[in-house]
Tab-separated table of C-alpha atoms in Angstrom:
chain	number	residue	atom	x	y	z
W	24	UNK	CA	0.000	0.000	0.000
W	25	UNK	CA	2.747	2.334	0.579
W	26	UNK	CA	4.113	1.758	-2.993
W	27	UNK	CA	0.684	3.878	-3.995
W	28	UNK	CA	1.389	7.023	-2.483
W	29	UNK	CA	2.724	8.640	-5.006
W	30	UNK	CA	0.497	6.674	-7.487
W	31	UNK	CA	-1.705	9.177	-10.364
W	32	UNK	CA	-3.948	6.953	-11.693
W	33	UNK	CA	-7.460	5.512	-10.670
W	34	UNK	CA	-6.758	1.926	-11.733
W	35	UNK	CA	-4.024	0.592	-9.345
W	36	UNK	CA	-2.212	-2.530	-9.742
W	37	UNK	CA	-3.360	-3.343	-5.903
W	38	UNK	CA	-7.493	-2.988	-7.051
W	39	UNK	CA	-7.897	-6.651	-6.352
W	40	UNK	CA	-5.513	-6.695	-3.555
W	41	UNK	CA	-6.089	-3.671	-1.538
W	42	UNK	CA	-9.421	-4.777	0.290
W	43	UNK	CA	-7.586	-7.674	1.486
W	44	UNK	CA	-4.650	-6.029	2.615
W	45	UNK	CA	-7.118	-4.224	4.719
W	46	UNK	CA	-8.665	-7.072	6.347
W	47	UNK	CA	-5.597	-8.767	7.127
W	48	UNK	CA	-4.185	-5.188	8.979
W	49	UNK	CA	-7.771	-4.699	10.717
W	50	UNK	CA	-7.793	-0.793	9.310
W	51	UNK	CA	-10.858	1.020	10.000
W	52	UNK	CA	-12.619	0.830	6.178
W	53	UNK	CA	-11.895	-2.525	5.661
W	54	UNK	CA	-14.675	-4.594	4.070
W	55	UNK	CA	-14.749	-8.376	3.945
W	56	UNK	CA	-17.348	-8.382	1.409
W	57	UNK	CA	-15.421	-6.405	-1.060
W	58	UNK	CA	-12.542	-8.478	-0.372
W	59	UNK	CA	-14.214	-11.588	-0.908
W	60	UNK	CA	-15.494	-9.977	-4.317
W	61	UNK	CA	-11.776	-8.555	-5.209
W	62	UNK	CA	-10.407	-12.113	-4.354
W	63	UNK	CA	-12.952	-13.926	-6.639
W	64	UNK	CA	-12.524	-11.094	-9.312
W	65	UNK	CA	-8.804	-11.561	-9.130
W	66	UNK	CA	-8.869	-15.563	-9.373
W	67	UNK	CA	-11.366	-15.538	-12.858
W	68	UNK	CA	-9.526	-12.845	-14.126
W	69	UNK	CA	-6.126	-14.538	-13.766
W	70	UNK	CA	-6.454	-17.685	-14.001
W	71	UNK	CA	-9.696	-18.764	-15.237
W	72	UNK	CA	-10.446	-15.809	-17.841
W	73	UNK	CA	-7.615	-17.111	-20.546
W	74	UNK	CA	-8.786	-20.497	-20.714
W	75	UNK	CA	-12.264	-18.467	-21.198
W	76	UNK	CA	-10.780	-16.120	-24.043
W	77	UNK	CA	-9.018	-18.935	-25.966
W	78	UNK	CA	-12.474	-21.021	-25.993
W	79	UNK	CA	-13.897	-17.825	-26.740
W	80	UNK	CA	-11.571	-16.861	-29.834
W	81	UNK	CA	-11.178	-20.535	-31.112
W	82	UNK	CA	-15.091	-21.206	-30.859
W	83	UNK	CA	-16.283	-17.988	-32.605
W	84	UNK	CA	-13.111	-18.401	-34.885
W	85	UNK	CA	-14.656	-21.386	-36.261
W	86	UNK	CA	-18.239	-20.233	-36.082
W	87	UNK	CA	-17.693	-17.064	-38.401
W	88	UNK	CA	-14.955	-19.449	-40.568
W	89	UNK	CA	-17.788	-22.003	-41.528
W	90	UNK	CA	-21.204	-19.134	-41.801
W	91	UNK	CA	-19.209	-16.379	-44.024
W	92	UNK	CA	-16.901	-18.957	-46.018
W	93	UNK	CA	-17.902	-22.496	-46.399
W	94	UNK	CA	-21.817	-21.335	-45.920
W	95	UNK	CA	-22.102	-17.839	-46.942
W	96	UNK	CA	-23.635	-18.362	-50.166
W	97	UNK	CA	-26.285	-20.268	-48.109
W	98	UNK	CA	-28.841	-16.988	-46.567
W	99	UNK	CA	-28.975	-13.888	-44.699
W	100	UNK	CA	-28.891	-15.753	-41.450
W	101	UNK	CA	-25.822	-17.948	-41.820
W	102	UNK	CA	-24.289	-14.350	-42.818
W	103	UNK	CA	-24.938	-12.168	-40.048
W	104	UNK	CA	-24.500	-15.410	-37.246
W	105	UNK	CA	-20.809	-15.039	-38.842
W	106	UNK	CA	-21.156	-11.395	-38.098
W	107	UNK	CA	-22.153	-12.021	-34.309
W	108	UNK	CA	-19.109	-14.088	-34.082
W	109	UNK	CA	-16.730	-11.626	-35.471
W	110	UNK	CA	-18.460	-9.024	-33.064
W	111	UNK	CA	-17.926	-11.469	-30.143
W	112	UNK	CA	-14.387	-12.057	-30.780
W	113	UNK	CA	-14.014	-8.325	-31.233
W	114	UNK	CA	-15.394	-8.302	-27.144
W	115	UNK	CA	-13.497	-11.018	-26.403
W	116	UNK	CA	-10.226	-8.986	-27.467
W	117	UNK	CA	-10.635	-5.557	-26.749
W	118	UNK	CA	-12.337	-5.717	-23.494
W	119	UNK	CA	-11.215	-8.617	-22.542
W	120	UNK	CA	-7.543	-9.367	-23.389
W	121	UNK	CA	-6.707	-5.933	-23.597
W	122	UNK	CA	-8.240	-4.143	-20.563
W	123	UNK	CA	-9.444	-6.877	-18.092
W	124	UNK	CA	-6.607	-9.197	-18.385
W	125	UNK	CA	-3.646	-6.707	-18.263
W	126	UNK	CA	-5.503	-4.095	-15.873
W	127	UNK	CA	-6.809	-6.690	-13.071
W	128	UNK	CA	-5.823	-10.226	-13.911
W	129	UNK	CA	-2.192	-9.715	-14.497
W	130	UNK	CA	-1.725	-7.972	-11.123
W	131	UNK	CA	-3.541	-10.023	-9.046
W	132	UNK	CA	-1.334	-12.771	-10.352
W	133	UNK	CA	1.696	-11.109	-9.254
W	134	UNK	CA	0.828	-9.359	-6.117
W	135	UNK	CA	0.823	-6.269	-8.262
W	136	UNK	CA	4.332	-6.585	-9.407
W	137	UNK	CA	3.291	-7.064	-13.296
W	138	UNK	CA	0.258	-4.634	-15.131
W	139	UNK	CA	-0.478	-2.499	-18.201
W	140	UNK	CA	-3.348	-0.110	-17.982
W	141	UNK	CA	-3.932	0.640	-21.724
W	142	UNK	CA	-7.133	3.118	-21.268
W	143	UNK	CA	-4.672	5.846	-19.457
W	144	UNK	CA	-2.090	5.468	-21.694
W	145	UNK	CA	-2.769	8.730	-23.332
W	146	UNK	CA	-6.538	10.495	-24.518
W	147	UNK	CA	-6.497	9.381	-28.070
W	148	UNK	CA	-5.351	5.455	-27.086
W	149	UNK	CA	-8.431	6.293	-23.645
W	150	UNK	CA	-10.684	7.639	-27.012
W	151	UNK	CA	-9.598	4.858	-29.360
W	152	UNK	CA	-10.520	1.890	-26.792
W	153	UNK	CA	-13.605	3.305	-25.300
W	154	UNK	CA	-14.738	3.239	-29.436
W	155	UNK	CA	-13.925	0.246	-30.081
W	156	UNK	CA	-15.005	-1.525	-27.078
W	157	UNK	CA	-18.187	0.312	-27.701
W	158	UNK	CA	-18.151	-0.336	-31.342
W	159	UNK	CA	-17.819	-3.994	-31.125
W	160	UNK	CA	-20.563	-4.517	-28.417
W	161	UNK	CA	-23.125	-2.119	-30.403
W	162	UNK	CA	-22.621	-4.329	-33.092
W	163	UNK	CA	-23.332	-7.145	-31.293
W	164	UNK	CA	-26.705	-5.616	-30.301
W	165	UNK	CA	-27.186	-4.859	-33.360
W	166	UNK	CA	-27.286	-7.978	-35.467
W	167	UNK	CA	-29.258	-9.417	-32.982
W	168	UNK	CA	-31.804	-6.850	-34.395
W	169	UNK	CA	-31.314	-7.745	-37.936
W	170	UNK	CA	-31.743	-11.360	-37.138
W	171	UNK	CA	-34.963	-10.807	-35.718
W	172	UNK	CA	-35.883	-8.497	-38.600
W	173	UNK	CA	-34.710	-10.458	-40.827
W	174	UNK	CA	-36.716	-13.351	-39.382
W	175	UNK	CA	-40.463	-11.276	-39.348
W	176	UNK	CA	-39.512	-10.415	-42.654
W	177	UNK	CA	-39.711	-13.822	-44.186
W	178	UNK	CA	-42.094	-15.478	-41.664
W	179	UNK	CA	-44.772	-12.826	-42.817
W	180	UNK	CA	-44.477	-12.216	-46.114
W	181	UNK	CA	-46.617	-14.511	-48.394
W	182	UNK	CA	-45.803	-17.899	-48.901
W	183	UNK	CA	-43.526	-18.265	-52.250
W	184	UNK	CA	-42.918	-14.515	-52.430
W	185	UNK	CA	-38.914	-14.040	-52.600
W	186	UNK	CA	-37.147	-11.382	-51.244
W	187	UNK	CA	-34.586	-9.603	-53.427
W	188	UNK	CA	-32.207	-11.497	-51.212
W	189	UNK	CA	-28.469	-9.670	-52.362
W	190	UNK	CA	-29.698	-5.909	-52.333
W	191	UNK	CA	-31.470	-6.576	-49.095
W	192	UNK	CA	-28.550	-8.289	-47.363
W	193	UNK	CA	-26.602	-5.322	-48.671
W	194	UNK	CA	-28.682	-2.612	-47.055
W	195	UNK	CA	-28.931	-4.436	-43.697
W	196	UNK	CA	-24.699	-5.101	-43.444
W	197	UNK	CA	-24.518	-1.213	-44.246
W	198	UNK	CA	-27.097	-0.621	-41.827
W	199	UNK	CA	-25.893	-2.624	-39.028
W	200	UNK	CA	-22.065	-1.051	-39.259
W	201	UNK	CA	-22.733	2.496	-39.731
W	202	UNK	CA	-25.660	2.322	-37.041
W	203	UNK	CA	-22.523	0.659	-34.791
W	204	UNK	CA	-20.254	3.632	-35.518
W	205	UNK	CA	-22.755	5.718	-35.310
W	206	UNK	CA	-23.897	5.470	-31.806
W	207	UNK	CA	-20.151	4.817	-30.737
W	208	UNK	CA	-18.721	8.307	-31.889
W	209	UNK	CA	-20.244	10.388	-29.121
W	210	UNK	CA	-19.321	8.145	-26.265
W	211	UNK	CA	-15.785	8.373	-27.721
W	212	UNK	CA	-15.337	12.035	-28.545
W	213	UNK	CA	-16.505	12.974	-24.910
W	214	UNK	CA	-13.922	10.338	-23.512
W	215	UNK	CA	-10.938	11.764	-21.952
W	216	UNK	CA	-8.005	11.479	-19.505
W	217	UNK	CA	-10.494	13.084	-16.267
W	218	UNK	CA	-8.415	13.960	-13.205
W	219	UNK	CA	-10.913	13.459	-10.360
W	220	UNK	CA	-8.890	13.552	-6.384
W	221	UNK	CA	-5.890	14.225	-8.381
W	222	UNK	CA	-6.012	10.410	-9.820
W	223	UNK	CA	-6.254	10.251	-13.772
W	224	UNK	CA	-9.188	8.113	-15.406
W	225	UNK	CA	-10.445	7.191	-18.633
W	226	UNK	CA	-13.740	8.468	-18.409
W	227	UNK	CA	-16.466	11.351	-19.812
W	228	UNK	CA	-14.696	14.673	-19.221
W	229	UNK	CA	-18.071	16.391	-19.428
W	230	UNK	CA	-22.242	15.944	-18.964
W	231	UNK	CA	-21.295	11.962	-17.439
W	232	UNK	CA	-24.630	10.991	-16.193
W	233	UNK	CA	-26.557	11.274	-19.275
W	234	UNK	CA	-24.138	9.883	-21.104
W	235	UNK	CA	-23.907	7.161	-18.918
W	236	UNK	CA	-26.939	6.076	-19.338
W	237	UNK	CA	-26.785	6.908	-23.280
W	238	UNK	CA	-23.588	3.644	-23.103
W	239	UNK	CA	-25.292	1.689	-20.570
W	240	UNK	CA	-28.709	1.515	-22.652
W	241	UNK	CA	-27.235	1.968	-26.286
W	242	UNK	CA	-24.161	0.283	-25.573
W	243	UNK	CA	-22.230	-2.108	-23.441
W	244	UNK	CA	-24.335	-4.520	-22.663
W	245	UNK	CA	-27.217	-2.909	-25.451
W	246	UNK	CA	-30.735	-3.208	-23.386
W	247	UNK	CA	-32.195	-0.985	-25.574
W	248	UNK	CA	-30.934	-3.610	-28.479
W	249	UNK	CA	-32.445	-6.424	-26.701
W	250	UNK	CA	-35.524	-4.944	-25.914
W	251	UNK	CA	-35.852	-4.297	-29.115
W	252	UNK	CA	-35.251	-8.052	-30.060
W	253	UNK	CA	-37.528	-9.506	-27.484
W	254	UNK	CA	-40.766	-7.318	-29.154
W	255	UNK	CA	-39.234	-9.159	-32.185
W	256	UNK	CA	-39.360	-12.107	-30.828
W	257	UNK	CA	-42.478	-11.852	-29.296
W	258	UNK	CA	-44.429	-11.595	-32.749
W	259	UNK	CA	-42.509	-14.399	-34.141
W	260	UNK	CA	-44.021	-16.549	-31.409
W	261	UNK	CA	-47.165	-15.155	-32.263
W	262	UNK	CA	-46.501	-16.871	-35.587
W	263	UNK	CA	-44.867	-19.906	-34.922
W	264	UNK	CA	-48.361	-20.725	-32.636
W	265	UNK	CA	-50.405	-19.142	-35.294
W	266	UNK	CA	-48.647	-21.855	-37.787
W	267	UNK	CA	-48.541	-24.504	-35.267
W	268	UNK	CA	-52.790	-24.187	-34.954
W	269	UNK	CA	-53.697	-24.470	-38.603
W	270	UNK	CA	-51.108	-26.961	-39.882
W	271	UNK	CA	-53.558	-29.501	-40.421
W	272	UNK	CA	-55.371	-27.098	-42.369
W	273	UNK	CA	-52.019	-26.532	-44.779
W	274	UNK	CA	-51.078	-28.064	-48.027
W	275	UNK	CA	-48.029	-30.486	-47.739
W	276	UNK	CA	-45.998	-28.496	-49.552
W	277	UNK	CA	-47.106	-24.822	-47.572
W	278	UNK	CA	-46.601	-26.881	-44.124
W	279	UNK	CA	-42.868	-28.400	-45.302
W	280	UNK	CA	-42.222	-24.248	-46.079
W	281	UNK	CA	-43.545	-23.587	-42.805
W	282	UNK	CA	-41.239	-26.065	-40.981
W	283	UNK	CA	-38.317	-24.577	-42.852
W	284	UNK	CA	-38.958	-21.295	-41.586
W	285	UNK	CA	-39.616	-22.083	-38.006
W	286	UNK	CA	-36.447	-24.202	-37.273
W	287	UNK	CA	-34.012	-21.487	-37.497
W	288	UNK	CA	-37.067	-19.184	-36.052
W	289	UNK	CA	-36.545	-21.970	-32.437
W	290	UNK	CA	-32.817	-21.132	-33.136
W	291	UNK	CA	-33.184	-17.585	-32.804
W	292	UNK	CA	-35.134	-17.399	-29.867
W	293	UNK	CA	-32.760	-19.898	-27.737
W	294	UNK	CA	-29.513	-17.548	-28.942
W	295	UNK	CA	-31.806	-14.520	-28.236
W	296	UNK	CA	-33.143	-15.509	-24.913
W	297	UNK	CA	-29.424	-16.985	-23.469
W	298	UNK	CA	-27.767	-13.180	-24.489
W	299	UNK	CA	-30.795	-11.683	-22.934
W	300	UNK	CA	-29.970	-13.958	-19.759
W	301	UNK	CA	-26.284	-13.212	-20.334
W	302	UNK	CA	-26.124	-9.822	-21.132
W	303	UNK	CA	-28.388	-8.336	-18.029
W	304	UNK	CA	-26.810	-8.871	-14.953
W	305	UNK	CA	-24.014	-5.998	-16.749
W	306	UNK	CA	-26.721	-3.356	-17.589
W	307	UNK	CA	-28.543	-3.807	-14.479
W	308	UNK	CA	-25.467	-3.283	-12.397
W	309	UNK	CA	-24.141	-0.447	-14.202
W	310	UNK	CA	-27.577	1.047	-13.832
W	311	UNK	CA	-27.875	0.762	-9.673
W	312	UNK	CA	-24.032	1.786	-9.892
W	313	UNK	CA	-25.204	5.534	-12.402
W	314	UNK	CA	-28.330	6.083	-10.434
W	315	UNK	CA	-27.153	6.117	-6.731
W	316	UNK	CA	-24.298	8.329	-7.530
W	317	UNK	CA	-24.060	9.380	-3.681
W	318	UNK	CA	-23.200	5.601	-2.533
W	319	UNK	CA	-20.418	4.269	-0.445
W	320	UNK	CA	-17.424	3.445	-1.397
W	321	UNK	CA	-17.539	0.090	-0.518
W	322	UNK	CA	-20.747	-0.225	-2.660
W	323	UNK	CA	-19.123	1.242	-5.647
W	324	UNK	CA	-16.512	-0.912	-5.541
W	325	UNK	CA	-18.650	-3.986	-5.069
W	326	UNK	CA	-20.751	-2.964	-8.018
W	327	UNK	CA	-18.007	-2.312	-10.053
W	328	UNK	CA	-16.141	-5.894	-9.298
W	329	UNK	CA	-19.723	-7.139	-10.125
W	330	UNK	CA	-19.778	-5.268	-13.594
W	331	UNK	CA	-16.603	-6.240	-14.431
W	332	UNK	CA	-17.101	-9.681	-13.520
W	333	UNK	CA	-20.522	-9.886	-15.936
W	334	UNK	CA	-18.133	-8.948	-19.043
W	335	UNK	CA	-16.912	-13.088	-18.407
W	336	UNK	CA	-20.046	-14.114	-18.515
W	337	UNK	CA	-20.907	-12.027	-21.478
W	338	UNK	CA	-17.781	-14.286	-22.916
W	339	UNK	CA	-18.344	-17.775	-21.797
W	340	UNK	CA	-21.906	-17.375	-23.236
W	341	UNK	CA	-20.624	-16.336	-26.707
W	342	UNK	CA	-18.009	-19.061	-26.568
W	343	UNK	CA	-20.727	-21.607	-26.236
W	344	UNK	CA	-23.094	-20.392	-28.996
W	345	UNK	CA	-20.905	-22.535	-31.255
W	346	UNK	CA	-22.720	-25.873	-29.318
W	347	UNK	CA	-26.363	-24.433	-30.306
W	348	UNK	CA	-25.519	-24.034	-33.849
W	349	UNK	CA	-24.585	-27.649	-33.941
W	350	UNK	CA	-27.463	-29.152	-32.218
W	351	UNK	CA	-29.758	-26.915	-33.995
W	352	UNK	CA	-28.506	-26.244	-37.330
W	353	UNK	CA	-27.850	-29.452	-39.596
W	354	UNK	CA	-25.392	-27.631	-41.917
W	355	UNK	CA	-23.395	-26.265	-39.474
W	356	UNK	CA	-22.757	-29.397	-37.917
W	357	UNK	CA	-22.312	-31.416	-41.269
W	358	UNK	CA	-19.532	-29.262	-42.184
W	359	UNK	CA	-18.163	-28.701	-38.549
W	360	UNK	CA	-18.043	-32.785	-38.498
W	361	UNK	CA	-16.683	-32.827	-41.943
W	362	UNK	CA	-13.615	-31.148	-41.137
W	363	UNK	CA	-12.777	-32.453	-37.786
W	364	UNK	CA	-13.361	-36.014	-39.018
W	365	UNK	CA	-11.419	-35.356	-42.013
W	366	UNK	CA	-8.489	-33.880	-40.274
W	367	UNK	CA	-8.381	-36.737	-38.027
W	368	UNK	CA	-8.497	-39.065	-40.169
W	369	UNK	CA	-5.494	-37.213	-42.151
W	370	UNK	CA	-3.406	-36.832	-38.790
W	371	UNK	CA	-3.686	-40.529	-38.182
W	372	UNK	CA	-3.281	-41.828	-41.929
W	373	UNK	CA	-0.179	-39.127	-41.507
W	374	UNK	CA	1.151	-41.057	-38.757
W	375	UNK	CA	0.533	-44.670	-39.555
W	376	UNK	CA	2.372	-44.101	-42.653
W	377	UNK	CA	5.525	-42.676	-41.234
W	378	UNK	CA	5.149	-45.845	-38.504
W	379	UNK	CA	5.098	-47.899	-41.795
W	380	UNK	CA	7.706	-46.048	-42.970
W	381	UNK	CA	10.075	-46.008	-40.402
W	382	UNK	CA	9.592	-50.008	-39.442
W	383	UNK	CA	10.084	-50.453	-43.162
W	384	UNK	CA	13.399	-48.895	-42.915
W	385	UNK	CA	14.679	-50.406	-39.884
């Protein structure tokens, strides 16, 4: 604790330590709650949290590999599921790897001997991250949108009317990226290097609160997004039980167009409701931590370990969403077996020859 004395930034390489430090010296403001929080935050970020972001990079790796190049010629929704995964990994890196891992993981590791706090590095590098953190997340809220649009769109439009499929997909990519960058820019440009108690922070040098609860609904962990995707959702229901009902009354061939439509429909509301479920517990927090903005510091701290801790959760989700494409979706999982049968095949064919080879030599 002494080595912070001097210290000029908010973030400390002690944050995960410092509570504990307390308790074990019996000082005054020491809070064995918060240390219990700090110790848990410490131990996911530092030990659990890269076994998370590998899964998380090699699942959604593979995930946006097989929907935007082996099955990209396919639809619009094997496209923009190979969006979501690029949008994940973005997450995945930026918030995770490159803030929460270096900031808090890394120092609680090594007793605060070993850290890199990229957001105070300077205001354009505190402006750059906060964008594309921002960026990568509203995109994620995003296509979760134009899935759901995308699915209303062809579950009520007449049966064996096409939509012009490659100028529609067009408009809705465009959409989707410049609606990302779009909300992003003004929680950027009124990001700054904020000296608050003579400590320096990455944080809104002007108007905060609003704007607060402009990234916390818009952005982050996108409510307003999901919201907007669960009204979506709810009229697809609507017509999967409208469908459901008057099957019997269907031709063979109308209720075999129906059943196309509503398996990847099911799909879509599993992925929808598990972000929903995923996604919450970081909005809600942040919102409790914006509103009561006279709290104690223990509380703020405690919400803030609990924020930060919903990001991993955020990331194991996403890491897992590879599992319901290959239960639900048959393509997905005929190519995703193709190519890890093939390959092992190949490695052992590879091996038993150079067995052969080798015994045939000796």
């Amino acid at each position: 604790m002494e080595a912070l004395v001097n210290w000029t930034e908010m973030i400390t390489p002690l944050d995960t330590l410092i509570e504990c430090i307390k308790v074990e010296r019996n000082l005054p403001d020491a809070s064995n709650l918060v240390c219990g929080l700090s110790r848990v935050f410490g131990i996911l970020l530092a030990y659990i949290f890269p076994f998370i972001g590998t899964f998380n990079f090699i699942n959604n790796s593979i995930v946006a590999v097989i929907f935007l190049i082996v099955l990209r010629r396919e639809n619009r929704y094997y496209l923009f599921l190979g969006i979501l995964a690029i949008a994940d990994i973005g997450i995945n890196f930026f918030i995770g790897w490159l803030w929460l891992f270096p900031s808090y993981g890394v120092p609680f590791a090594t007793s605060g001997g070993v850290y890199y706090f990229i957001l105070t590095r300077s205001a354009d590098t505190c402006r750059f991250m906060i964008f594309t953190q921002t960026f990568w997340c509203n995109l994620r809220g995003i296509v979760y949108i134009v899935l759901a649009f995308d699915r209303l769109l062809l579950m009520y439009q007449p049966l064996g009317q096409k939509i012009p499929s490659k100028y529609l997909t067009l408009i809705l990519l465009i959409m989707a990226f410049t609606m990302s960058g779009v909300i992003s820019i003004p929680i950027a440009v009124f990001h700054g290097l904020k000296v608050h108690a003579n400590l320096i922070a990455c944080w809104f040098t002007t108007n905060y609160r609003p704007l607060s609860f402009y990234q916390v609904l818009l952005s982050n962990s996108c409510l307003i997004q999901l919201a907007v995707v669960g009204l979506f959702d709810a009229f697809l229901l609507v017509r999967i039980i409208k469908w459901s009902r008057s099957r019997h009354k269907m031709t063979d061939k109308a209720s075999t167009l129906n059943m196309k439509q509503i398996s990847p429909t099911i799909t879509l509301l599993v992925l929808n409701a598990v972000s929903l479920v995923s996604s919450s517990p970081s909005g809600i927090t942040y919102l409790i931590l914006i509103s009561l903005p006279n709290a104690s510091i223990e509380f703020i701290r405690s919400i803030t370990f609990l924020i930060e801790l919903s990001w991993i959760f955020i990331m194991l989700q996403s890491a897992f969403n590879i599992l319901l494409y290959y239960i639900r979706i048959e393509k997905f999982r005929q190519v995703l077996l193709k190519s890890f049968l093939c390959r092992c095949i190949h490695t052992r064919l590879s091996s038993s020859i150079r067995s052969s080879t080798a015994s045939t030599n000796l």
